[in-house]
């Protein structure tokens, strides 16, 4: 079954189940900024065990339940994000990692039908072009996309604007400390 197809069980009795297959509508989000620090510093910043708490915007707190394996392939982070009064559990696993270049995490369990997040680090004249690219699918398919897709993209933009601002501030500070 293609990864864009979700099977949802619908029980009619204790003995039978009907599976309804539907194509998940996949949305895309990208955010890029230039960080005034070399890739090695920005990468090291993302390796911090408290990175999620540090870059989480104050309006969307994150409670990390466990984090194992750093940024490498197979690393897992289990956390709860808070959307208003709703706590949502999320389990992400890293599926690809090239140190000082990129890592990719995928939602294994969580509120969305699909989530793949690519973090890319590109050196440019002693600075780092940091790009977050996400493909995701909302539960509810096309209806959800039409009703709240714009809202989710706006919230992602706000969240990544904040994350990149924190990354800029902290990595600039670290670069100055390293310069002596």
Coordinates of N, CA and C in Angstrom, one line a residue:
X1 N 0.8 -1.2 0.0 CA 0.0 0.0 0.0 C 0.9 1.2 0.0
X2 N 0.7 2.2 -0.9 CA 1.5 3.4 -0.9 C 1.4 4.1 0.4
X3 N 2.5 4.9 0.8 CA 2.5 5.5 2.1 C 1.5 6.7 2.1
X4 N 1.0 7.1 1.0 CA 0.0 8.2 1.0 C -1.4 7.7 1.3
X5 N -1.6 6.4 1.4 CA -2.9 5.8 1.6 C -3.0 5.3 3.1
X6 N -4.1 5.7 3.7 CA -4.3 5.3 5.1 C -5.4 4.3 5.2
X7 N -5.2 3.3 6.0 CA -6.3 2.4 6.2 C -6.9 2.7 7.6
X8 N -8.2 2.9 7.7 CA -8.8 3.2 9.0 C -9.8 2.1 9.2
X9 N -9.7 1.4 10.3 CA -10.7 0.3 10.6 C -12.0 0.9 11.1
X10 N -13.1 0.3 10.6 CA -14.4 0.7 11.0 C -15.1 -0.6 11.4
X11 N -15.3 -0.8 12.7 CA -15.9 -2.0 13.2 C -17.4 -2.1 13.0
X12 N -17.9 -3.1 12.5 CA -19.4 -3.3 12.4 C -19.9 -4.3 13.4
X13 N -19.0 -5.2 13.8 CA -19.4 -6.1 14.9 C -18.1 -6.6 15.5
X14 N -18.2 -7.5 16.5 CA -17.0 -8.0 17.1 C -16.1 -8.8 16.2
X15 N -16.7 -9.3 15.1 CA -16.1 -10.3 14.2 C -15.6 -9.8 12.9
X16 N -16.1 -8.6 12.4 CA -15.8 -8.1 11.1 C -15.3 -6.7 11.2
X17 N -14.5 -6.4 10.3 CA -14.0 -5.0 10.2 C -13.9 -4.6 8.7
X18 N -14.3 -3.4 8.4 CA -14.2 -2.9 7.1 C -13.1 -1.8 7.1
X19 N -12.2 -1.9 6.1 CA -11.2 -0.9 6.0 C -11.5 0.0 4.9
X20 N -11.5 1.3 5.2 CA -11.8 2.3 4.2 C -10.4 2.9 3.8
X21 N -10.1 2.9 2.5 CA -8.8 3.5 2.1 C -9.1 4.8 1.5
X22 N -8.2 5.8 1.8 CA -8.4 7.1 1.2 C -7.0 7.7 1.1
X23 N -6.8 8.4 0.0 CA -5.5 9.1 -0.2 C -5.4 10.3 0.7
X24 N -4.3 10.4 1.5 CA -4.1 11.5 2.3 C -3.6 12.7 1.5
X25 N -4.2 13.8 1.7 CA -3.7 15.0 1.0 C -2.5 15.5 1.6
X26 N -1.4 15.5 0.9 CA -0.1 15.9 1.4 C 0.2 17.4 1.2
X27 N 0.5 18.1 2.2 CA 0.8 19.5 2.2 C 2.3 19.7 2.3
X28 N 2.8 20.8 1.9 CA 4.2 21.1 2.0 C 4.4 22.5 2.7
X29 N 5.5 22.6 3.5 CA 5.9 23.8 4.2 C 7.4 23.9 4.1
X30 N 7.9 25.1 3.8 CA 9.3 25.4 3.8 C 9.6 26.7 4.5
X31 N 10.7 26.7 5.3 CA 11.2 27.9 5.9 C 12.7 27.9 5.9
X32 N 13.3 29.0 5.4 CA 14.7 29.1 5.2 C 15.2 30.5 5.8
X33 N 16.3 30.4 6.5 CA 17.0 31.7 6.9 C 18.5 31.4 6.9
X34 N 19.2 32.5 7.0 CA 20.7 32.5 7.1 C 21.0 32.8 8.5
X35 N 21.8 31.9 9.1 CA 22.3 32.0 10.5 C 23.7 32.5 10.4
X36 N 24.0 33.5 11.2 CA 25.4 34.1 11.2 C 26.3 33.3 12.1
X37 N 26.5 32.1 11.7 CA 27.5 31.2 12.3 C 27.8 30.0 11.4
X38 N 29.0 29.4 11.5 CA 29.3 28.3 10.6 C 28.4 27.1 10.9
X39 N 28.4 26.2 9.9 CA 27.5 25.0 10.0 C 27.9 24.2 11.3
X40 N 29.2 24.1 11.6 CA 29.6 23.2 12.8 C 28.9 23.7 14.0
X41 N 28.8 25.0 14.2 CA 28.1 25.6 15.4 C 26.6 25.4 15.4
X42 N 26.0 25.6 14.2 CA 24.6 25.4 14.1 C 24.2 23.9 14.3
X43 N 25.0 23.0 13.7 CA 24.8 21.6 13.9 C 24.9 21.2 15.4
X44 N 26.0 21.7 16.0 CA 26.2 21.4 17.5 C 25.0 21.9 18.3
X45 N 24.5 23.0 17.9 CA 23.4 23.6 18.7 C 22.2 22.6 18.6
X46 N 21.9 22.1 17.4 CA 20.8 21.2 17.2 C 21.0 19.8 17.9
X47 N 22.3 19.5 18.2 CA 22.6 18.3 19.0 C 22.3 18.4 20.5
X48 N 22.0 19.5 21.0 CA 21.8 19.7 22.4 C 20.6 18.8 22.8
X49 N 20.7 18.2 24.0 CA 19.6 17.4 24.5 C 18.3 18.1 24.8
X50 N 18.5 19.4 25.1 CA 17.3 20.3 25.4 C 16.8 21.1 24.2
X51 N 17.2 20.8 23.0 CA 16.9 21.6 21.8 C 15.4 21.9 21.6
X52 N 14.6 20.9 21.8 CA 13.1 21.1 21.6 C 12.6 22.1 22.6
X53 N 13.0 22.0 23.8 CA 12.5 23.0 24.8 C 13.0 24.4 24.5
X54 N 14.2 24.4 24.0 CA 14.9 25.7 23.8 C 14.3 26.5 22.6
X55 N 13.9 25.8 21.6 CA 13.4 26.4 20.4 C 11.9 26.4 20.3
X56 N 11.2 25.8 21.2 CA 9.7 25.8 21.2 C 9.2 27.2 21.6
X57 N 8.3 27.7 20.8 CA 7.8 29.1 21.1 C 6.9 29.0 22.4
X58 N 6.9 30.1 23.1 CA 6.2 30.2 24.4 C 4.7 29.9 24.3
X59 N 4.1 30.2 23.1 CA 2.7 29.9 22.9 C 2.4 28.4 22.6
X60 N 3.5 27.6 22.4 CA 3.3 26.2 22.1 C 4.3 25.4 22.8
X61 N 4.2 25.2 24.1 CA 5.2 24.5 24.9 C 5.3 23.1 24.5
X62 N 6.5 22.5 24.8 CA 6.8 21.1 24.5 C 7.3 20.5 25.8
X63 N 6.7 19.3 26.1 CA 7.2 18.5 27.2 C 7.9 17.3 26.6
X64 N 9.2 17.2 26.8 CA 9.9 16.0 26.3 C 9.7 14.9 27.3
X65 N 9.2 13.7 26.8 CA 9.1 12.5 27.6 C 10.4 11.7 27.6
X66 N 10.9 11.6 26.4 CA 12.2 10.9 26.3 C 12.9 11.3 24.9
X67 N 14.2 11.3 25.0 CA 15.0 11.6 23.7 C 16.2 10.7 23.8
X68 N 16.3 9.8 22.7 CA 17.3 8.8 22.7 C 18.0 8.9 21.3
X69 N 19.3 8.9 21.3 CA 20.1 8.8 20.0 C 20.5 10.0 19.3
X70 N 20.3 11.2 19.9 CA 20.8 12.4 19.3 C 20.1 12.7 18.0
X71 N 20.9 13.0 16.9 CA 20.4 13.3 15.6 C 20.5 12.1 14.7
X72 N 21.2 11.0 15.1 CA 21.5 9.9 14.2 C 20.3 9.1 13.8
X73 N 20.5 8.3 12.8 CA 19.4 7.4 12.3 C 18.9 6.5 13.4
X74 N 17.6 6.4 13.6 CA 17.1 5.6 14.6 C 16.8 6.3 15.9
X75 N 17.3 7.5 16.0 CA 17.1 8.3 17.2 C 15.6 8.6 17.4
X76 N 15.1 8.6 18.6 CA 13.7 8.8 18.8 C 13.5 9.9 19.8
X77 N 12.4 10.7 19.6 CA 12.0 11.7 20.6 C 10.5 11.5 20.8
X78 N 10.1 11.4 22.1 CA 8.7 11.3 22.4 C 8.4 12.6 23.2
X79 N 7.4 13.3 22.8 CA 7.1 14.5 23.5 C 5.6 14.8 23.4
X80 N 5.2 15.8 24.2 CA 3.8 16.3 24.1 C 3.9 17.8 23.7
X81 N 3.1 18.1 22.7 CA 2.9 19.5 22.3 C 1.6 20.0 22.8
X82 N 1.5 21.2 23.1 CA 0.2 21.8 23.6 C -0.4 22.7 22.6
X83 N -1.5 22.4 22.0 CA -2.2 23.3 21.2 C -3.4 23.8 22.0
X84 N -3.2 25.0 22.5 CA -4.1 25.6 23.4 C -4.2 24.6 24.6
X85 N -5.4 24.2 25.0 CA -5.6 23.4 26.2 C -5.4 21.9 25.9
X86 N -5.2 21.6 24.6 CA -5.0 20.2 24.2 C -3.6 19.7 24.2
X87 N -3.3 18.7 25.0 CA -1.9 18.1 24.9 C -2.0 17.0 23.9
X88 N -1.0 17.0 22.9 CA -1.0 16.0 21.9 C 0.4 15.3 22.0
X89 N 0.3 13.9 22.1 CA 1.5 13.1 22.2 C 2.1 12.9 20.8
X90 N 3.4 12.9 20.7 CA 4.1 12.8 19.4 C 5.3 11.9 19.6
X91 N 5.5 11.0 18.7 CA 6.7 10.2 18.6 C 7.4 10.4 17.3
X92 N 8.6 10.8 17.3 CA 9.3 11.1 16.0 C 10.6 10.2 16.0
X93 N 10.9 9.7 14.8 CA 12.1 8.9 14.6 C 13.0 9.5 13.5
X94 N 14.3 9.5 13.7 CA 15.2 10.0 12.7 C 15.4 8.9 11.7
X95 N 15.2 9.2 10.4 CA 15.3 8.2 9.4 C 16.5 8.4 8.5
X96 N 17.1 9.6 8.6 CA 18.3 9.9 7.8 C 19.1 10.9 8.5
X97 N 20.4 10.8 8.4 CA 21.3 11.8 9.0 C 22.7 11.8 8.3
X98 N 23.1 13.0 7.8 CA 24.4 13.2 7.3 C 24.9 14.4 8.2
X99 N 25.9 14.1 9.1 CA 26.3 15.1 10.0 C 26.8 16.4 9.3
X100 N 26.4 17.5 9.8 CA 26.7 18.9 9.3 C 26.0 19.2 8.0
X101 N 25.1 18.3 7.6 CA 24.3 18.6 6.3 C 22.8 18.5 6.5
X102 N 22.3 17.4 7.1 CA 20.9 17.2 7.2 C 20.5 16.1 8.1
X103 N 19.3 16.2 8.7 CA 18.7 15.1 9.3 C 17.2 15.2 9.0
X104 N 16.6 14.0 9.0 CA 15.2 13.9 8.7 C 14.5 13.1 9.8
X105 N 13.4 13.7 10.3 CA 12.6 13.0 11.3 C 11.2 12.8 10.7
X106 N 10.6 11.6 11.2 CA 9.2 11.3 10.7 C 8.4 11.0 11.9
X107 N 7.1 11.4 11.9 CA 6.2 11.1 12.9 C 5.9 9.6 12.8
X108 N 6.1 8.9 13.9 CA 5.7 7.5 14.0 C 4.3 7.4 14.6
X109 N 4.1 8.2 15.6 CA 2.8 8.2 16.2 C 2.5 9.7 16.6
X110 N 1.3 10.1 16.3 CA 1.0 11.5 16.7 C -0.3 12.0 16.1
X111 N -0.5 13.3 16.1 CA -1.8 13.8 15.7 C -2.1 13.9 14.2
X112 N -1.1 13.8 13.4 CA -1.2 14.0 11.9 C -1.2 12.6 11.2
X113 N -1.8 12.6 10.0 CA -1.8 11.4 9.2 C -0.4 11.1 8.6
X114 N 0.4 12.2 8.5 CA 1.7 12.1 7.8 C 2.5 13.3 8.2
X115 N 3.8 13.1 8.5 CA 4.7 14.2 8.9 C 6.2 13.7 8.6
X116 N 6.8 14.4 7.7 CA 8.3 14.2 7.4 C 8.9 15.5 7.4
X117 N 9.9 15.7 8.3 CA 10.6 17.0 8.5 C 12.1 16.9 8.1
X118 N 12.5 17.6 7.1 CA 13.9 17.6 6.7 C 14.5 18.9 7.2
X119 N 15.6 18.7 7.9 CA 16.4 19.9 8.4 C 17.7 19.9 7.6
X120 N 17.9 21.0 6.9 CA 19.1 21.0 6.0 C 20.0 22.2 6.4
X121 N 21.3 21.9 6.4 CA 22.3 22.9 6.8 C 23.3 23.1 5.7
X122 N 23.4 24.3 5.1 CA 24.3 24.5 4.0 C 25.2 25.7 4.3
X123 N 26.5 25.4 4.3 CA 27.5 26.5 4.5 C 27.6 27.5 3.4
X124 N 27.6 28.8 3.7 CA 27.7 29.8 2.7 C 28.6 31.0 3.3
X125 N 29.8 31.0 2.9 CA 30.8 32.1 3.4 C 30.8 32.2 4.9
X126 N 31.0 31.1 5.6 CA 31.1 31.2 7.0 C 29.8 31.3 7.8
X127 N 28.7 31.3 7.0 CA 27.3 31.3 7.6 C 26.6 30.0 7.2
X128 N 25.4 29.9 7.7 CA 24.6 28.6 7.5 C 23.3 29.0 6.9
X129 N 22.9 28.4 5.8 CA 21.6 28.5 5.3 C 20.8 27.3 5.9
X130 N 19.9 27.6 6.8 CA 19.1 26.6 7.5 C 17.7 26.5 6.9
X131 N 17.3 25.3 6.4 CA 16.1 25.1 5.7 C 15.3 24.0 6.4
X132 N 14.1 24.3 6.8 CA 13.2 23.3 7.3 C 12.1 23.0 6.2
X133 N 12.0 21.8 5.8 CA 11.0 21.4 4.8 C 10.2 20.3 5.4
X134 N 8.9 20.5 5.3 CA 7.9 19.5 5.9 C 6.9 19.1 4.9
X135 N 6.7 17.8 4.8 CA 5.5 17.3 4.1 C 4.6 16.7 5.2
X136 N 3.3 17.1 5.1 CA 2.4 16.6 6.2 C 1.0 16.4 5.6
X137 N 0.2 15.6 6.3 CA -1.2 15.4 6.0 C -2.0 15.5 7.2
X138 N -3.1 16.3 7.1 CA -4.0 16.5 8.3 C -5.0 15.4 8.3
X139 N -5.4 15.0 9.5 CA -6.5 14.0 9.6 C -7.8 14.6 9.0
X140 N -8.5 13.8 8.3 CA -9.7 14.4 7.7 C -9.6 14.7 6.2
X141 N -8.4 14.5 5.7 CA -8.1 14.6 4.2 C -8.4 16.0 3.7
X142 N -9.1 16.0 2.5 CA -9.3 17.2 1.8 C -10.2 18.2 2.5
X143 N -11.2 17.7 3.3 CA -12.0 18.6 4.1 C -11.2 19.4 5.1
X144 N -10.3 18.7 5.8 CA -9.4 19.4 6.8 C -8.5 20.4 6.1
X145 N -8.0 19.9 5.0 CA -7.1 20.8 4.2 C -7.8 22.1 3.8
X146 N -9.0 22.0 3.3 CA -9.8 23.2 2.9 C -10.2 24.0 4.1
X147 N -10.5 23.4 5.2 CA -11.0 24.1 6.4 C -9.9 24.8 7.2
X148 N -8.8 24.1 7.4 CA -7.8 24.6 8.3 C -6.4 24.5 7.8
X149 N -6.2 24.1 6.6 CA -4.8 24.0 6.0 C -4.1 25.3 6.0
X150 N -4.8 26.4 5.7 CA -4.2 27.7 5.7 C -3.7 28.1 7.1
X151 N -4.6 27.7 8.1 CA -4.3 28.0 9.5 C -3.0 27.3 10.0
X152 N -3.0 26.0 9.6 CA -1.8 25.2 10.0 C -0.5 25.7 9.4
X153 N -0.6 26.1 8.1 CA 0.6 26.7 7.5 C 1.0 28.0 8.2
X154 N 0.0 28.8 8.5 CA 0.4 30.1 9.2 C 1.0 29.8 10.6
X155 N 0.5 28.8 11.3 CA 1.1 28.5 12.6 C 2.5 27.9 12.5
X156 N 2.7 27.0 11.4 CA 4.0 26.5 11.2 C 5.0 27.7 10.9
X157 N 4.6 28.6 10.0 CA 5.4 29.8 9.7 C 5.8 30.5 11.0
X158 N 4.8 30.8 11.9 CA 5.1 31.5 13.1 C 6.1 30.7 14.0
X159 N 5.8 29.4 14.1 CA 6.7 28.5 14.9 C 8.1 28.5 14.4
X160 N 8.3 28.4 13.0 CA 9.7 28.3 12.5 C 10.3 29.7 12.4
X161 N 9.6 30.7 12.3 CA 10.2 32.1 12.5 C 10.8 32.2 13.8
X162 N 10.1 31.8 14.9 CA 10.6 31.8 16.2 C 11.8 30.9 16.4
X163 N 11.7 29.6 15.9 CA 12.8 28.7 16.0 C 14.1 29.2 15.4
X164 N 13.9 29.8 14.2 CA 15.1 30.3 13.5 C 15.7 31.5 14.2
X165 N 14.8 32.4 14.8 CA 15.3 33.5 15.5 C 16.1 33.1 16.8
X166 N 15.6 32.1 17.5 CA 16.3 31.5 18.6 C 17.7 30.9 18.1
X167 N 17.6 30.2 17.1 CA 18.8 29.6 16.5 C 19.8 30.7 16.1
X168 N 19.4 31.7 15.5 CA 20.2 32.8 15.1 C 20.9 33.5 16.4
X169 N 20.1 33.8 17.3 CA 20.6 34.4 18.6 C 21.6 33.6 19.3
X170 N 21.3 32.3 19.5 CA 22.2 31.4 20.3 C 23.4 31.0 19.5
X171 N 23.3 30.8 18.2 CA 24.5 30.4 17.4 C 25.4 31.6 17.2
X172 N 24.9 32.8 17.0 CA 25.7 34.0 16.9 C 26.5 34.2 18.2
X173 N 25.8 34.0 19.4 CA 26.5 34.1 20.7 C 27.6 33.0 20.8
X174 N 27.3 31.8 20.4 CA 28.3 30.7 20.4 C 29.5 31.0 19.5
X175 N 29.2 31.6 18.3 CA 30.3 31.9 17.4 C 31.2 33.0 17.9
X176 N 30.6 34.0 18.6 CA 31.5 35.0 19.2 C 32.3 34.5 20.4
X177 N 31.8 33.6 21.1 CA 32.5 32.9 22.2 C 33.7 32.1 21.6
X178 N 33.4 31.4 20.5 CA 34.4 30.6 19.9 C 35.5 31.4 19.3
X179 N 35.2 32.6 18.8 CA 36.2 33.5 18.2 C 37.1 34.1 19.3
X180 N 36.7 34.0 20.5 CA 37.5 34.5 21.7 C 37.3 35.9 22.0

